[in-house]
Amino acid sequence: MVGLSAAEPRYRDLMTRAVLLWGLVAFAGKVPVAMAPLALVFLSRESPGGYTLGAGLASAYVVGEVFGATLLGARLGRGRMRRQLSAGLMAGALPFGALPFAASAPSPVLVGLALLAGAAPAAGPGGVRTMLTRLVAEEAVPRALSAEAALTQVVWAAAPGVVVFLALQVHPGAPLVLCALLAAAASVLLLGLPESAEPGPARPAAVPMARTLLSAWPVYLTSAAAMALLAAAELVLPALLEERRIAVGWSGPLLAGFALASAVGAFSYGLRTWPGPPRVQSLVLLAVYAGCVSLVTVLPGVPGIATGLMLAGVFQAGVMVTRNLSLRERLPPHAHAAAYSVMYAAGAVGYGLTASLSAVALEVAGPSAAILGGVAVTLLTTGVSALAETRSGVSRGRRGGGRRWRRGSGR
């Protein structure tokens, strides 16, 4: 009987000096991303622009992330990228630090600073993830990506509470000052990471990077679908609680529970090897994730909503890890960093579009219908991605089998 043999990688095997330093870099780089939108809202809360200006600044930040991840991220991958990522983080730290001191400046100035804060370091998540996969053996990559997903969810669970505490107890600009300090710290620490460059394409007439990146569009679609579903659940939750005459203050603990359940799910995914290729796992988990979110609309009371959200969190974690593995499986190594950035941008677009549609659905049909609409869009998108994967597989089969870009044997 084959179980978890001694030869199979364990989380303990990731505890090397280089990976632990990577963890510090990732933590310091993720916290500003998680805190920024809410921090911008609190910065403007007591200004003449109020919440409207705050929402506009948060939107500008997300738009900056989308363009930065797409344009800057596409330049990563060939050769060494440590200095590029470090420069981007430091360039993001400057507007983060400037925003609290420019709080009384005209709105266009604030919008410009928010755009720059989102755009400058936007290639970081994809680049830093690629550096992690180069620090560990190929067979340990699934566990490394699971650990990264768990770290991400812990940061996102804690970020809202940290923003609220600092903004209300210290100063409205204090969360953004912390963002600036952490981004600068990540920039400096990143220079201490070892880096090995992946080889570029073997032939001078290799496929252009843009075409290579576009070939993974079904994976980007799953990222957009997952973030769209998150937006539908996260942004509509306060209205759903209010409709059921439950204190809106429960939204904070419920979303924190969702994020912590996702961290547990990510850690659990990495404990063993799961059947099927990552692209199939990702589609199945995305469909189950959508089903769990739909439970929120029918299960009664706070316990019912919490149950639906926590189950959704567990499966969302699996989607996060498997979509990263799918991308590695589909693309050559030199394109991984850029592809992660494009996928990051696709997720931000999915979140932003669904946020807008959810606002309309709330006005027309109510909270439950808005959430179910997000579920329906996610399932439709998942179907399109599955169909594209199937047709792609048939096409590769007709060409004599598609070579996968993995350096080791398949999982």
GROMACS .gro file of C-alpha atoms in nm:
model
  411
    1MET     CA    1   0.000   0.000   0.000
    2VAL     CA    2   0.143   0.337  -0.102
    3GLY     CA    3   0.091   0.625   0.141
    4LEU     CA    4   0.290   0.929   0.232
    5SER     CA    5   0.631   0.776   0.191
    6ALA     CA    6   0.946   0.919   0.343
    7ALA     CA    7   1.056   1.020  -0.004
    8GLU     CA    8   0.754   1.241  -0.062
    9PRO     CA    9   0.825   1.609   0.011
   10ARG     CA   10   0.695   1.747   0.341
   11TYR     CA   11   0.637   2.101   0.462
   12ARG     CA   12   0.937   2.056   0.689
   13ASP     CA   13   1.154   2.021   0.378
   14LEU     CA   14   1.064   2.380   0.283
   15MET     CA   15   1.221   2.519   0.600
   16THR     CA   16   1.547   2.630   0.442
   17ARG     CA   17   1.713   2.965   0.501
   18ALA     CA   18   1.634   3.085   0.149
   19VAL     CA   19   1.265   2.988   0.170
   20LEU     CA   20   1.227   3.147   0.515
   21LEU     CA   21   1.375   3.470   0.379
   22TRP     CA   22   1.136   3.441   0.087
   23GLY     CA   23   0.853   3.412   0.342
   24LEU     CA   24   0.954   3.745   0.498
   25VAL     CA   25   0.965   3.908   0.154
   26ALA     CA   26   0.626   3.764   0.058
   27PHE     CA   27   0.465   3.869   0.388
   28ALA     CA   28   0.601   4.222   0.368
   29GLY     CA   29   0.492   4.248   0.004
   30LYS     CA   30   0.142   4.104   0.050
   31VAL     CA   31   0.033   4.313   0.348
   32PRO     CA   32   0.026   4.646   0.157
   33VAL     CA   33  -0.180   4.484  -0.122
   34ALA     CA   34  -0.432   4.351   0.130
   35MET     CA   35  -0.453   4.674   0.330
   36ALA     CA   36  -0.446   4.937   0.055
   37PRO     CA   37  -0.811   4.959  -0.066
   38LEU     CA   38  -0.961   4.983   0.283
   39ALA     CA   39  -0.676   5.208   0.400
   40LEU     CA   40  -0.755   5.451   0.117
   41VAL     CA   41  -1.119   5.458   0.222
   42PHE     CA   42  -1.026   5.542   0.584
   43LEU     CA   43  -0.777   5.807   0.469
   44SER     CA   44  -1.059   5.997   0.294
   45ARG     CA   45  -1.338   5.920   0.539
   46GLU     CA   46  -1.318   6.253   0.724
   47SER     CA   47  -1.216   6.462   0.423
   48PRO     CA   48  -1.463   6.671   0.218
   49GLY     CA   49  -1.474   6.392  -0.040
   50GLY     CA   50  -1.568   6.136   0.226
   51TYR     CA   51  -1.643   5.776   0.135
   52THR     CA   52  -1.703   5.868  -0.229
   53LEU     CA   53  -1.344   5.987  -0.268
   54GLY     CA   54  -1.220   5.687  -0.073
   55ALA     CA   55  -1.401   5.447  -0.304
   56GLY     CA   56  -1.259   5.633  -0.604
   57LEU     CA   57  -0.905   5.605  -0.467
   58ALA     CA   58  -0.952   5.234  -0.399
   59SER     CA   59  -1.076   5.187  -0.756
   60ALA     CA   60  -0.777   5.383  -0.891
   61TYR     CA   61  -0.545   5.158  -0.691
   62VAL     CA   62  -0.702   4.843  -0.841
   63VAL     CA   63  -0.686   4.989  -1.193
   64GLY     CA   64  -0.319   5.061  -1.133
   65GLU     CA   65  -0.267   4.700  -1.028
   66VAL     CA   66  -0.432   4.570  -1.345
   67PHE     CA   67  -0.221   4.784  -1.579
   68GLY     CA   68   0.097   4.737  -1.378
   69ALA     CA   69   0.063   4.359  -1.363
   70THR     CA   70  -0.010   4.339  -1.735
   71LEU     CA   71   0.255   4.580  -1.864
   72LEU     CA   72   0.535   4.536  -1.612
   73GLY     CA   73   0.472   4.169  -1.544
   74ALA     CA   74   0.508   4.082  -1.912
   75ARG     CA   75   0.868   4.205  -1.898
   76LEU     CA   76   0.966   3.953  -1.631
   77GLY     CA   77   1.095   3.603  -1.690
   78ARG     CA   78   1.400   3.618  -1.913
   79GLY     CA   79   1.712   3.650  -1.703
   80ARG     CA   80   1.731   3.783  -1.350
   81MET     CA   81   1.437   3.978  -1.211
   82ARG     CA   82   1.537   4.041  -0.850
   83ARG     CA   83   1.637   4.402  -0.913
   84GLN     CA   84   1.326   4.470  -1.122
   85LEU     CA   85   1.099   4.346  -0.845
   86SER     CA   86   1.293   4.535  -0.577
   87ALA     CA   87   1.272   4.859  -0.776
   88GLY     CA   88   0.897   4.812  -0.827
   89LEU     CA   89   0.836   4.763  -0.455
   90MET     CA   90   1.041   5.070  -0.365
   91ALA     CA   91   0.859   5.273  -0.630
   92GLY     CA   92   0.531   5.162  -0.472
   93ALA     CA   93   0.649   5.250  -0.121
   94LEU     CA   94   0.698   5.616  -0.218
   95PRO     CA   95   0.334   5.696  -0.313
   96PHE     CA   96   0.210   5.490  -0.017
   97GLY     CA   97   0.417   5.712   0.210
   98ALA     CA   98   0.318   6.030   0.026
   99LEU     CA   99  -0.059   5.976   0.040
  100PRO     CA  100  -0.106   6.050   0.415
  101PHE     CA  101   0.089   6.377   0.378
  102ALA     CA  102  -0.109   6.474   0.068
  103ALA     CA  103  -0.452   6.397   0.215
  104SER     CA  104  -0.567   6.758   0.164
  105ALA     CA  105  -0.434   6.778  -0.193
  106PRO     CA  106  -0.673   6.801  -0.491
  107SER     CA  107  -0.846   6.477  -0.587
  108PRO     CA  108  -0.652   6.428  -0.915
  109VAL     CA  109  -0.325   6.429  -0.718
  110LEU     CA  110  -0.456   6.164  -0.479
  111VAL     CA  111  -0.589   5.954  -0.766
  112GLY     CA  112  -0.251   5.972  -0.940
  113LEU     CA  113  -0.069   5.861  -0.624
  114ALA     CA  114  -0.315   5.574  -0.574
  115LEU     CA  115  -0.266   5.464  -0.936
  116LEU     CA  116   0.112   5.466  -0.895
  117ALA     CA  117   0.092   5.279  -0.563
  118GLY     CA  118  -0.105   5.005  -0.735
  119ALA     CA  119   0.092   4.991  -1.060
  120ALA     CA  120   0.458   5.014  -0.956
  121PRO     CA  121   0.479   4.693  -0.747
  122ALA     CA  122   0.210   4.500  -0.939
  123ALA     CA  123   0.459   4.262  -1.102
  124GLY     CA  124   0.574   4.159  -0.755
  125PRO     CA  125   0.321   3.882  -0.674
  126GLY     CA  126   0.396   3.690  -0.994
  127GLY     CA  127   0.770   3.747  -0.977
  128VAL     CA  128   0.803   3.656  -0.611
  129ARG     CA  129   0.596   3.340  -0.667
  130THR     CA  130   0.827   3.240  -0.952
  131MET     CA  131   1.130   3.292  -0.730
  132LEU     CA  132   0.975   3.056  -0.473
  133THR     CA  133   0.931   2.779  -0.730
  134ARG     CA  134   1.298   2.819  -0.826
  135LEU     CA  135   1.411   2.789  -0.462
  136VAL     CA  136   1.262   2.440  -0.414
  137ALA     CA  137   1.289   2.108  -0.593
  138GLU     CA  138   1.034   2.045  -0.869
  139GLU     CA  139   0.852   1.778  -0.668
  140ALA     CA  140   0.812   2.023  -0.377
  141VAL     CA  141   0.649   2.297  -0.588
  142PRO     CA  142   0.285   2.199  -0.507
  143ARG     CA  143   0.358   2.223  -0.133
  144ALA     CA  144   0.545   2.550  -0.177
  145LEU     CA  145   0.249   2.701  -0.365
  146SER     CA  146   0.010   2.567  -0.099
  147ALA     CA  147   0.218   2.735   0.170
  148GLU     CA  148   0.212   3.060  -0.029
  149ALA     CA  149  -0.166   3.042  -0.064
  150ALA     CA  150  -0.202   2.982   0.311
  151LEU     CA  151   0.019   3.284   0.386
  152THR     CA  152  -0.189   3.497   0.149
  153GLN     CA  153  -0.514   3.406   0.321
  154VAL     CA  154  -0.376   3.468   0.671
  155VAL     CA  155  -0.264   3.814   0.558
  156TRP     CA  156  -0.604   3.890   0.403
  157ALA     CA  157  -0.780   3.771   0.720
  158ALA     CA  158  -0.578   4.003   0.943
  159ALA     CA  159  -0.550   4.309   0.716
  160PRO     CA  160  -0.898   4.465   0.770
  161GLY     CA  161  -0.863   4.456   1.149
  162VAL     CA  162  -0.517   4.613   1.133
  163VAL     CA  163  -0.643   4.892   0.904
  164VAL     CA  164  -0.941   4.973   1.126
  165PHE     CA  165  -0.731   4.973   1.445
  166LEU     CA  166  -0.455   5.196   1.307
  167ALA     CA  167  -0.694   5.435   1.133
  168LEU     CA  168  -0.921   5.483   1.435
  169GLN     CA  169  -0.672   5.455   1.722
  170VAL     CA  170  -0.355   5.607   1.574
  171HIS     CA  171  -0.418   5.826   1.264
  172PRO     CA  172  -0.622   5.793   0.942
  173GLY     CA  173  -0.298   5.782   0.741
  174ALA     CA  174  -0.121   5.530   0.969
  175PRO     CA  175  -0.223   5.220   0.766
  176LEU     CA  176  -0.068   5.370   0.452
  177VAL     CA  177   0.252   5.458   0.639
  178LEU     CA  178   0.273   5.093   0.746
  179CYS     CA  179   0.215   4.990   0.382
  180ALA     CA  180   0.506   5.213   0.277
  181LEU     CA  181   0.740   5.072   0.541
  182LEU     CA  182   0.656   4.711   0.459
  183ALA     CA  183   0.690   4.764   0.082
  184ALA     CA  184   1.032   4.925   0.137
  185ALA     CA  185   1.135   4.640   0.368
  186ALA     CA  186   1.029   4.382   0.108
  187SER     CA  187   1.231   4.572  -0.154
  188VAL     CA  188   1.548   4.553   0.056
  189LEU     CA  189   1.500   4.194   0.176
  190LEU     CA  190   1.432   4.073  -0.177
  191LEU     CA  191   1.787   4.164  -0.280
  192GLY     CA  192   1.912   3.901  -0.036
  193LEU     CA  193   1.730   3.615  -0.209
  194PRO     CA  194   1.934   3.381  -0.429
  195GLU     CA  195   1.826   3.381  -0.789
  196SER     CA  196   1.882   3.140  -1.072
  197ALA     CA  197   1.769   3.250  -1.414
  198GLU     CA  198   1.551   3.016  -1.617
  199PRO     CA  199   1.671   2.953  -1.971
  200GLY     CA  200   1.491   3.139  -2.246
  201PRO     CA  201   1.347   2.980  -2.557
  202ALA     CA  202   1.584   2.732  -2.718
  203ARG     CA  203   1.553   2.865  -3.076
  204PRO     CA  204   1.605   3.216  -3.211
  205ALA     CA  205   1.272   3.189  -3.392
  206ALA     CA  206   1.086   3.090  -3.075
  207VAL     CA  207   0.721   3.183  -3.026
  208PRO     CA  208   0.687   3.552  -2.917
  209MET     CA  209   0.619   3.605  -2.547
  210ALA     CA  210   0.277   3.764  -2.610
  211ARG     CA  211   0.158   3.462  -2.807
  212THR     CA  212   0.296   3.226  -2.544
  213LEU     CA  213   0.112   3.411  -2.267
  214LEU     CA  214  -0.216   3.423  -2.460
  215SER     CA  215  -0.208   3.045  -2.507
  216ALA     CA  216  -0.292   3.006  -2.137
  217TRP     CA  217  -0.614   3.209  -2.156
  218PRO     CA  218  -0.835   2.928  -2.015
  219VAL     CA  219  -0.630   2.942  -1.692
  220TYR     CA  220  -0.664   3.319  -1.674
  221LEU     CA  221  -1.037   3.270  -1.717
  222THR     CA  222  -1.054   3.048  -1.408
  223SER     CA  223  -0.869   3.317  -1.212
  224ALA     CA  224  -1.118   3.582  -1.323
  225ALA     CA  225  -1.408   3.347  -1.236
  226ALA     CA  226  -1.271   3.274  -0.888
  227MET     CA  227  -1.223   3.643  -0.809
  228ALA     CA  228  -1.564   3.728  -0.954
  229LEU     CA  229  -1.722   3.482  -0.714
  230LEU     CA  230  -1.522   3.627  -0.425
  231ALA     CA  231  -1.648   3.974  -0.514
  232ALA     CA  232  -2.009   3.854  -0.526
  233ALA     CA  233  -1.983   3.695  -0.182
  234GLU     CA  234  -1.766   3.958  -0.012
  235LEU     CA  235  -1.929   4.280  -0.133
  236VAL     CA  236  -2.290   4.164  -0.109
  237LEU     CA  237  -2.253   4.007   0.238
  238PRO     CA  238  -2.334   4.324   0.438
  239ALA     CA  239  -2.653   4.377   0.237
  240LEU     CA  240  -2.751   4.010   0.285
  241LEU     CA  241  -2.703   4.040   0.662
  242GLU     CA  242  -2.910   4.358   0.671
  243GLU     CA  243  -3.188   4.195   0.468
  244ARG     CA  244  -3.204   3.912   0.724
  245ARG     CA  245  -3.197   4.159   1.014
  246ILE     CA  246  -2.855   4.042   1.131
  247ALA     CA  247  -2.607   4.300   1.261
  248VAL     CA  248  -2.388   4.419   0.975
  249GLY     CA  249  -2.090   4.402   1.213
  250TRP     CA  250  -2.092   4.024   1.163
  251SER     CA  251  -1.952   4.074   0.812
  252GLY     CA  252  -1.600   4.128   0.948
  253PRO     CA  253  -1.579   3.804   1.153
  254LEU     CA  254  -1.752   3.606   0.876
  255LEU     CA  255  -1.505   3.720   0.610
  256ALA     CA  256  -1.213   3.660   0.846
  257GLY     CA  257  -1.346   3.307   0.899
  258PHE     CA  258  -1.366   3.262   0.522
  259ALA     CA  259  -1.002   3.367   0.481
  260LEU     CA  260  -0.880   3.146   0.767
  261ALA     CA  261  -1.073   2.848   0.628
  262SER     CA  262  -0.902   2.914   0.296
  263ALA     CA  263  -0.563   2.912   0.469
  264VAL     CA  264  -0.646   2.575   0.625
  265GLY     CA  265  -0.763   2.447   0.287
  266ALA     CA  266  -0.440   2.556   0.116
  267PHE     CA  267  -0.228   2.389   0.383
  268SER     CA  268  -0.436   2.071   0.359
  269TYR     CA  269  -0.403   2.058  -0.020
  270GLY     CA  270  -0.027   2.044   0.014
  271LEU     CA  271  -0.030   1.753   0.258
  272ARG     CA  272  -0.072   1.491  -0.012
  273THR     CA  273  -0.082   1.424  -0.384
  274TRP     CA  274  -0.430   1.444  -0.535
  275PRO     CA  275  -0.559   1.247  -0.836
  276GLY     CA  276  -0.593   1.405  -1.177
  277PRO     CA  277  -0.401   1.682  -1.352
  278PRO     CA  278  -0.407   2.030  -1.194
  279ARG     CA  279  -0.622   2.178  -1.474
  280VAL     CA  280  -0.900   1.925  -1.404
  281GLN     CA  281  -0.868   1.972  -1.028
  282SER     CA  282  -0.897   2.347  -1.074
  283LEU     CA  283  -1.221   2.325  -1.273
  284VAL     CA  284  -1.382   2.076  -1.033
  285LEU     CA  285  -1.282   2.278  -0.727
  286LEU     CA  286  -1.411   2.599  -0.887
  287ALA     CA  287  -1.752   2.440  -0.947
  288VAL     CA  288  -1.767   2.311  -0.587
  289TYR     CA  289  -1.655   2.653  -0.460
  290ALA     CA  290  -1.944   2.814  -0.649
  291GLY     CA  291  -2.187   2.561  -0.499
  292CYS     CA  292  -2.068   2.640  -0.146
  293VAL     CA  293  -2.111   3.015  -0.201
  294SER     CA  294  -2.469   2.953  -0.316
  295LEU     CA  295  -2.537   2.790   0.024
  296VAL     CA  296  -2.500   3.134   0.182
  297THR     CA  297  -2.827   3.239   0.020
  298VAL     CA  298  -3.031   2.951   0.166
  299LEU     CA  299  -2.877   2.850   0.501
  300PRO     CA  300  -3.039   3.040   0.790
  301GLY     CA  301  -2.881   3.276   1.041
  302VAL     CA  302  -2.520   3.352   1.119
  303PRO     CA  303  -2.428   2.982   1.167
  304GLY     CA  304  -2.566   2.896   0.823
  305ILE     CA  305  -2.388   3.182   0.648
  306ALA     CA  306  -2.066   3.098   0.834
  307THR     CA  307  -2.093   2.734   0.727
  308GLY     CA  308  -2.136   2.827   0.360
  309LEU     CA  309  -1.848   3.078   0.367
  310MET     CA  310  -1.606   2.848   0.548
  311LEU     CA  311  -1.676   2.560   0.311
  312ALA     CA  312  -1.630   2.800   0.021
  313GLY     CA  313  -1.300   2.916   0.170
  314VAL     CA  314  -1.163   2.562   0.188
  315PHE     CA  315  -1.236   2.496  -0.179
  316GLN     CA  316  -1.127   2.843  -0.290
  317ALA     CA  317  -0.781   2.760  -0.157
  318GLY     CA  318  -0.764   2.457  -0.381
  319VAL     CA  319  -0.858   2.674  -0.679
  320MET     CA  320  -0.575   2.915  -0.595
  321VAL     CA  321  -0.309   2.644  -0.581
  322THR     CA  322  -0.427   2.439  -0.880
  323ARG     CA  323  -0.457   2.736  -1.116
  324ASN     CA  324  -0.091   2.820  -1.040
  325LEU     CA  325   0.007   2.457  -1.105
  326SER     CA  326  -0.199   2.459  -1.426
  327LEU     CA  327  -0.010   2.762  -1.549
  328ARG     CA  328   0.325   2.595  -1.479
  329GLU     CA  329   0.206   2.285  -1.661
  330ARG     CA  330   0.088   2.476  -1.966
  331LEU     CA  331   0.370   2.724  -2.028
  332PRO     CA  332   0.750   2.705  -2.067
  333PRO     CA  333   0.957   2.811  -1.763
  334HIS     CA  334   1.073   3.143  -1.907
  335ALA     CA  335   0.708   3.260  -1.929
  336HIS     CA  336   0.600   3.170  -1.573
  337ALA     CA  337   0.668   3.506  -1.405
  338ALA     CA  338   0.492   3.705  -1.675
  339ALA     CA  339   0.200   3.459  -1.684
  340TYR     CA  340   0.147   3.485  -1.308
  341SER     CA  341   0.126   3.863  -1.347
  342VAL     CA  342  -0.124   3.837  -1.632
  343MET     CA  343  -0.332   3.595  -1.423
  344TYR     CA  344  -0.318   3.842  -1.133
  345ALA     CA  345  -0.450   4.115  -1.362
  346ALA     CA  346  -0.725   3.884  -1.493
  347GLY     CA  347  -0.836   3.818  -1.136
  348ALA     CA  348  -0.848   4.190  -1.059
  349VAL     CA  349  -1.058   4.251  -1.371
  350GLY     CA  350  -1.298   3.972  -1.271
  351TYR     CA  351  -1.331   4.119  -0.922
  352GLY     CA  352  -1.384   4.474  -1.048
  353LEU     CA  353  -1.644   4.385  -1.311
  354THR     CA  354  -1.842   4.171  -1.067
  355ALA     CA  355  -1.830   4.448  -0.808
  356SER     CA  356  -1.999   4.680  -1.058
  357LEU     CA  357  -2.255   4.419  -1.165
  358SER     CA  358  -2.332   4.330  -0.803
  359ALA     CA  359  -2.415   4.693  -0.728
  360VAL     CA  360  -2.668   4.691  -1.013
  361ALA     CA  361  -2.811   4.353  -0.908
  362LEU     CA  362  -2.858   4.477  -0.552
  363GLU     CA  363  -3.071   4.763  -0.677
  364VAL     CA  364  -3.278   4.545  -0.909
  365ALA     CA  365  -3.317   4.206  -0.739
  366GLY     CA  366  -3.170   4.200  -0.387
  367PRO     CA  367  -2.869   4.040  -0.213
  368SER     CA  368  -2.950   3.671  -0.263
  369ALA     CA  369  -3.011   3.720  -0.635
  370ALA     CA  370  -2.686   3.917  -0.664
  371ILE     CA  371  -2.487   3.633  -0.506
  372LEU     CA  372  -2.660   3.369  -0.718
  373GLY     CA  373  -2.593   3.581  -1.025
  374GLY     CA  374  -2.222   3.572  -0.938
  375VAL     CA  375  -2.244   3.195  -0.894
  376ALA     CA  376  -2.412   3.159  -1.235
  377VAL     CA  377  -2.146   3.372  -1.405
  378THR     CA  378  -1.873   3.166  -1.238
  379LEU     CA  379  -2.025   2.835  -1.348
  380LEU     CA  380  -2.069   2.964  -1.703
  381THR     CA  381  -1.708   3.082  -1.710
  382THR     CA  382  -1.593   2.748  -1.570
  383GLY     CA  383  -1.781   2.570  -1.849
  384VAL     CA  384  -1.616   2.787  -2.114
  385SER     CA  385  -1.273   2.719  -1.964
  386ALA     CA  386  -1.344   2.343  -1.946
  387LEU     CA  387  -1.455   2.340  -2.310
  388ALA     CA  388  -1.140   2.528  -2.411
  389GLU     CA  389  -0.923   2.282  -2.216
  390THR     CA  390  -1.098   1.987  -2.382
  391ARG     CA  391  -1.056   2.128  -2.734
  392SER     CA  392  -0.695   2.215  -2.658
  393GLY     CA  393  -0.633   1.860  -2.540
  394VAL     CA  394  -0.790   1.713  -2.855
  395SER     CA  395  -0.579   1.947  -3.069
  396ARG     CA  396  -0.261   1.842  -2.892
  397GLY     CA  397  -0.359   1.477  -2.932
  398ARG     CA  398  -0.400   1.519  -3.309
  399ARG     CA  399  -0.051   1.667  -3.324
  400GLY     CA  400   0.087   1.358  -3.160
  401GLY     CA  401   0.053   1.455  -2.796
  402GLY     CA  402   0.132   1.780  -2.625
  403ARG     CA  403   0.463   1.811  -2.448
  404ARG     CA  404   0.419   1.955  -2.101
  405TRP     CA  405   0.666   2.212  -1.982
  406ARG     CA  406   0.754   2.042  -1.655
  407ARG     CA  407   1.103   1.940  -1.567
  408GLY     CA  408   1.008   1.641  -1.357
  409SER     CA  409   0.761   1.361  -1.393
  410GLY     CA  410   0.391   1.441  -1.370
  411ARG     CA  411   0.217   1.442  -1.036
   0.00000   0.00000   0.00000
